[in-house]
Amino acid sequence: MNVDAMLAEIKGRPGFAEHVGMLLVHNGVVRGWSRAGHEAVSSVSITLDRDKLEAIRREVEGRPGIFAAACEGREGTFQPGDDILLLVVAGDVRENVRAAMEEFLERAKGEAVSKQEHLADGLPAE
């Protein structure tokens, strides 16, 4: 996962300078604690529906004021601190870009990403 390469690719597209006033990045990483009970997490197993993620990306990219949306997600088992989801939205003004990123993130996490946290005691989190 290379945010610099993703940003450079978007910036290199024809029309970038004429249409973009903001790029917003989400770089999701594995937390060292569970959201539910703040218990220590040793790892997280992630499955990704790449087709669904791409469909969401295309929808976000079609929103008013949005020039580009890009994403990369990882599947497998990861440790706290590991990068797992990279989203970028580029668009005209912050109101459009922030709203598009919020939709992108919430839908990606809710519709395309499944995860199972493994607690430090070896048990799966509920």
PDB file of C-alpha atoms in Angstrom:
ATOM      1  CA  MET A   1       0.000   0.000   0.000  1.00  0.00           C
ATOM      2  CA  ASN A   2       1.604   3.181  -1.174  1.00  0.00           C
ATOM      3  CA  VAL A   3      -0.298   6.414  -0.562  1.00  0.00           C
ATOM      4  CA  ASP A   4       2.356   8.478  -2.359  1.00  0.00           C
ATOM      5  CA  ALA A   5       1.959   6.411  -5.528  1.00  0.00           C
ATOM      6  CA  MET A   6      -1.837   6.612  -5.333  1.00  0.00           C
ATOM      7  CA  LEU A   7      -1.742  10.402  -4.933  1.00  0.00           C
ATOM      8  CA  ALA A   8       0.787  10.775  -7.757  1.00  0.00           C
ATOM      9  CA  GLU A   9      -1.406   8.717 -10.085  1.00  0.00           C
ATOM     10  CA  ILE A  10      -4.441  10.908  -9.360  1.00  0.00           C
ATOM     11  CA  LYS A  11      -2.410  14.121  -9.694  1.00  0.00           C
ATOM     12  CA  GLY A  12      -1.120  12.920 -13.046  1.00  0.00           C
ATOM     13  CA  ARG A  13      -4.567  12.535 -14.581  1.00  0.00           C
ATOM     14  CA  PRO A  14      -5.600  15.055 -17.234  1.00  0.00           C
ATOM     15  CA  GLY A  15      -7.764  17.797 -15.736  1.00  0.00           C
ATOM     16  CA  PHE A  16      -6.491  17.390 -12.180  1.00  0.00           C
ATOM     17  CA  ALA A  17      -5.378  21.017 -11.725  1.00  0.00           C
ATOM     18  CA  GLU A  18      -8.601  22.350 -13.227  1.00  0.00           C
ATOM     19  CA  HIS A  19     -10.930  20.254 -11.054  1.00  0.00           C
ATOM     20  CA  VAL A  20      -9.271  19.490  -7.721  1.00  0.00           C
ATOM     21  CA  GLY A  21      -8.954  21.696  -4.674  1.00  0.00           C
ATOM     22  CA  MET A  22      -8.661  18.925  -2.088  1.00  0.00           C
ATOM     23  CA  LEU A  23      -7.414  15.367  -1.691  1.00  0.00           C
ATOM     24  CA  LEU A  24      -8.559  13.472   1.383  1.00  0.00           C
ATOM     25  CA  VAL A  25      -6.850  10.254   2.528  1.00  0.00           C
ATOM     26  CA  HIS A  26      -8.022   7.522   4.877  1.00  0.00           C
ATOM     27  CA  ASN A  27      -5.257   5.116   5.922  1.00  0.00           C
ATOM     28  CA  GLY A  28      -6.856   2.466   8.103  1.00  0.00           C
ATOM     29  CA  VAL A  29      -4.592   0.479  10.408  1.00  0.00           C
ATOM     30  CA  VAL A  30      -5.157  -2.396  12.805  1.00  0.00           C
ATOM     31  CA  ARG A  31      -5.886  -1.115  16.313  1.00  0.00           C
ATOM     32  CA  GLY A  32      -4.180  -2.756  19.281  1.00  0.00           C
ATOM     33  CA  TRP A  33      -7.471  -2.864  21.188  1.00  0.00           C
ATOM     34  CA  SER A  34     -11.043  -3.936  20.502  1.00  0.00           C
ATOM     35  CA  ARG A  35     -13.644  -1.285  19.919  1.00  0.00           C
ATOM     36  CA  ALA A  36     -16.243  -3.016  22.095  1.00  0.00           C
ATOM     37  CA  GLY A  37     -14.318  -3.559  25.316  1.00  0.00           C
ATOM     38  CA  HIS A  38     -10.868  -2.084  24.765  1.00  0.00           C
ATOM     39  CA  GLU A  39      -9.348  -5.539  25.230  1.00  0.00           C
ATOM     40  CA  ALA A  40      -5.865  -6.091  23.798  1.00  0.00           C
ATOM     41  CA  VAL A  41      -5.925  -7.349  20.197  1.00  0.00           C
ATOM     42  CA  SER A  42      -3.112  -9.555  18.924  1.00  0.00           C
ATOM     43  CA  SER A  43      -4.265  -9.745  15.294  1.00  0.00           C
ATOM     44  CA  VAL A  44      -7.169  -9.159  12.913  1.00  0.00           C
ATOM     45  CA  SER A  45      -8.284 -11.434  10.076  1.00  0.00           C
ATOM     46  CA  ILE A  46      -9.757  -9.530   7.146  1.00  0.00           C
ATOM     47  CA  THR A  47     -11.705 -10.642   4.102  1.00  0.00           C
ATOM     48  CA  LEU A  48     -12.468  -8.212   1.333  1.00  0.00           C
ATOM     49  CA  ASP A  49     -15.135  -8.222  -1.379  1.00  0.00           C
ATOM     50  CA  ARG A  50     -13.052  -6.521  -4.079  1.00  0.00           C
ATOM     51  CA  ASP A  51     -15.929  -6.330  -6.573  1.00  0.00           C
ATOM     52  CA  LYS A  52     -18.142  -4.581  -4.029  1.00  0.00           C
ATOM     53  CA  LEU A  53     -15.331  -2.209  -3.045  1.00  0.00           C
ATOM     54  CA  GLU A  54     -14.806  -1.301  -6.701  1.00  0.00           C
ATOM     55  CA  ALA A  55     -18.550  -0.730  -7.198  1.00  0.00           C
ATOM     56  CA  ILE A  56     -18.609   1.613  -4.185  1.00  0.00           C
ATOM     57  CA  ARG A  57     -15.518   3.425  -5.512  1.00  0.00           C
ATOM     58  CA  ARG A  58     -17.201   4.010  -8.875  1.00  0.00           C
ATOM     59  CA  GLU A  59     -20.351   5.347  -7.184  1.00  0.00           C
ATOM     60  CA  VAL A  60     -18.326   7.726  -5.000  1.00  0.00           C
ATOM     61  CA  GLU A  61     -16.340   8.910  -8.021  1.00  0.00           C
ATOM     62  CA  GLY A  62     -19.640   9.776  -9.726  1.00  0.00           C
ATOM     63  CA  ARG A  63     -20.752  12.160  -6.971  1.00  0.00           C
ATOM     64  CA  PRO A  64     -20.993  15.883  -7.790  1.00  0.00           C
ATOM     65  CA  GLY A  65     -17.649  17.667  -7.518  1.00  0.00           C
ATOM     66  CA  ILE A  66     -15.612  14.463  -7.246  1.00  0.00           C
ATOM     67  CA  PHE A  67     -12.746  14.107  -9.714  1.00  0.00           C
ATOM     68  CA  ALA A  68     -11.384  10.745  -8.544  1.00  0.00           C
ATOM     69  CA  ALA A  69     -11.768   8.066  -5.901  1.00  0.00           C
ATOM     70  CA  ALA A  70      -9.170   5.362  -5.352  1.00  0.00           C
ATOM     71  CA  CYS A  71      -8.814   2.459  -2.970  1.00  0.00           C
ATOM     72  CA  GLU A  72      -6.682  -0.461  -1.931  1.00  0.00           C
ATOM     73  CA  GLY A  73      -7.541  -3.039   0.687  1.00  0.00           C
ATOM     74  CA  ARG A  74      -5.653  -5.993   2.076  1.00  0.00           C
ATOM     75  CA  GLU A  75      -6.846  -9.488   2.961  1.00  0.00           C
ATOM     76  CA  GLY A  76      -5.315 -11.881   5.440  1.00  0.00           C
ATOM     77  CA  THR A  77      -4.232 -11.719   9.066  1.00  0.00           C
ATOM     78  CA  PHE A  78      -2.560  -8.552  10.293  1.00  0.00           C
ATOM     79  CA  GLN A  79      -0.965  -7.229  13.463  1.00  0.00           C
ATOM     80  CA  PRO A  80      -1.666  -3.950  15.290  1.00  0.00           C
ATOM     81  CA  GLY A  81      -0.168  -1.066  13.329  1.00  0.00           C
ATOM     82  CA  ASP A  82      -0.430  -2.782   9.930  1.00  0.00           C
ATOM     83  CA  ASP A  83      -2.058  -0.842   7.077  1.00  0.00           C
ATOM     84  CA  ILE A  84      -5.275  -2.495   5.912  1.00  0.00           C
ATOM     85  CA  LEU A  85      -7.398   0.003   3.967  1.00  0.00           C
ATOM     86  CA  LEU A  86      -6.359   2.986   1.873  1.00  0.00           C
ATOM     87  CA  LEU A  87      -8.999   5.326   0.430  1.00  0.00           C
ATOM     88  CA  VAL A  88      -8.454   8.598  -1.452  1.00  0.00           C
ATOM     89  CA  VAL A  89     -11.036  11.088  -2.670  1.00  0.00           C
ATOM     90  CA  ALA A  90     -10.104  14.084  -4.842  1.00  0.00           C
ATOM     91  CA  GLY A  91     -12.567  16.819  -5.654  1.00  0.00           C
ATOM     92  CA  ASP A  92     -13.435  20.447  -6.027  1.00  0.00           C
ATOM     93  CA  VAL A  93     -14.294  21.744  -2.523  1.00  0.00           C
ATOM     94  CA  ARG A  94     -14.038  20.325   0.989  1.00  0.00           C
ATOM     95  CA  GLU A  95     -17.792  19.971   1.507  1.00  0.00           C
ATOM     96  CA  ASN A  96     -18.040  17.625  -1.488  1.00  0.00           C
ATOM     97  CA  VAL A  97     -14.823  15.766  -0.734  1.00  0.00           C
ATOM     98  CA  ARG A  98     -15.575  15.239   2.975  1.00  0.00           C
ATOM     99  CA  ALA A  99     -19.103  13.967   2.268  1.00  0.00           C
ATOM    100  CA  ALA A 100     -17.814  11.621  -0.435  1.00  0.00           C
ATOM    101  CA  MET A 101     -15.075  10.264   1.844  1.00  0.00           C
ATOM    102  CA  GLU A 102     -17.553   9.687   4.652  1.00  0.00           C
ATOM    103  CA  GLU A 103     -19.778   7.672   2.313  1.00  0.00           C
ATOM    104  CA  PHE A 104     -16.785   5.813   0.855  1.00  0.00           C
ATOM    105  CA  LEU A 105     -15.425   4.852   4.258  1.00  0.00           C
ATOM    106  CA  GLU A 106     -18.732   3.871   5.851  1.00  0.00           C
ATOM    107  CA  ARG A 107     -19.862   1.835   2.857  1.00  0.00           C
ATOM    108  CA  ALA A 108     -16.475   0.177   2.340  1.00  0.00           C
ATOM    109  CA  LYS A 109     -16.285  -0.876   5.989  1.00  0.00           C
ATOM    110  CA  GLY A 110     -19.962  -1.848   6.142  1.00  0.00           C
ATOM    111  CA  GLU A 111     -20.390  -3.563   2.778  1.00  0.00           C
ATOM    112  CA  ALA A 112     -17.015  -4.750   1.471  1.00  0.00           C
ATOM    113  CA  VAL A 113     -14.788  -5.474   4.480  1.00  0.00           C
ATOM    114  CA  SER A 114     -15.276  -8.229   7.062  1.00  0.00           C
ATOM    115  CA  LYS A 115     -12.968  -8.610  10.014  1.00  0.00           C
ATOM    116  CA  GLN A 116     -12.450 -10.849  13.008  1.00  0.00           C
ATOM    117  CA  GLU A 117     -10.365  -9.517  15.865  1.00  0.00           C
ATOM    118  CA  HIS A 118      -8.259 -11.990  17.817  1.00  0.00           C
ATOM    119  CA  LEU A 119      -7.693 -10.992  21.431  1.00  0.00           C
ATOM    120  CA  ALA A 120      -4.333 -11.253  23.143  1.00  0.00           C
ATOM    121  CA  ASP A 121      -5.667 -14.197  25.173  1.00  0.00           C
ATOM    122  CA  GLY A 122      -6.142 -16.109  21.893  1.00  0.00           C
ATOM    123  CA  LEU A 123      -9.925 -15.892  21.796  1.00  0.00           C
ATOM    124  CA  PRO A 124     -11.875 -14.197  18.997  1.00  0.00           C
ATOM    125  CA  ALA A 125     -13.510 -10.906  19.973  1.00  0.00           C
ATOM    126  CA  GLU A 126     -17.294 -10.804  19.973  1.00  0.00           C
TER     127      GLU A 126
END
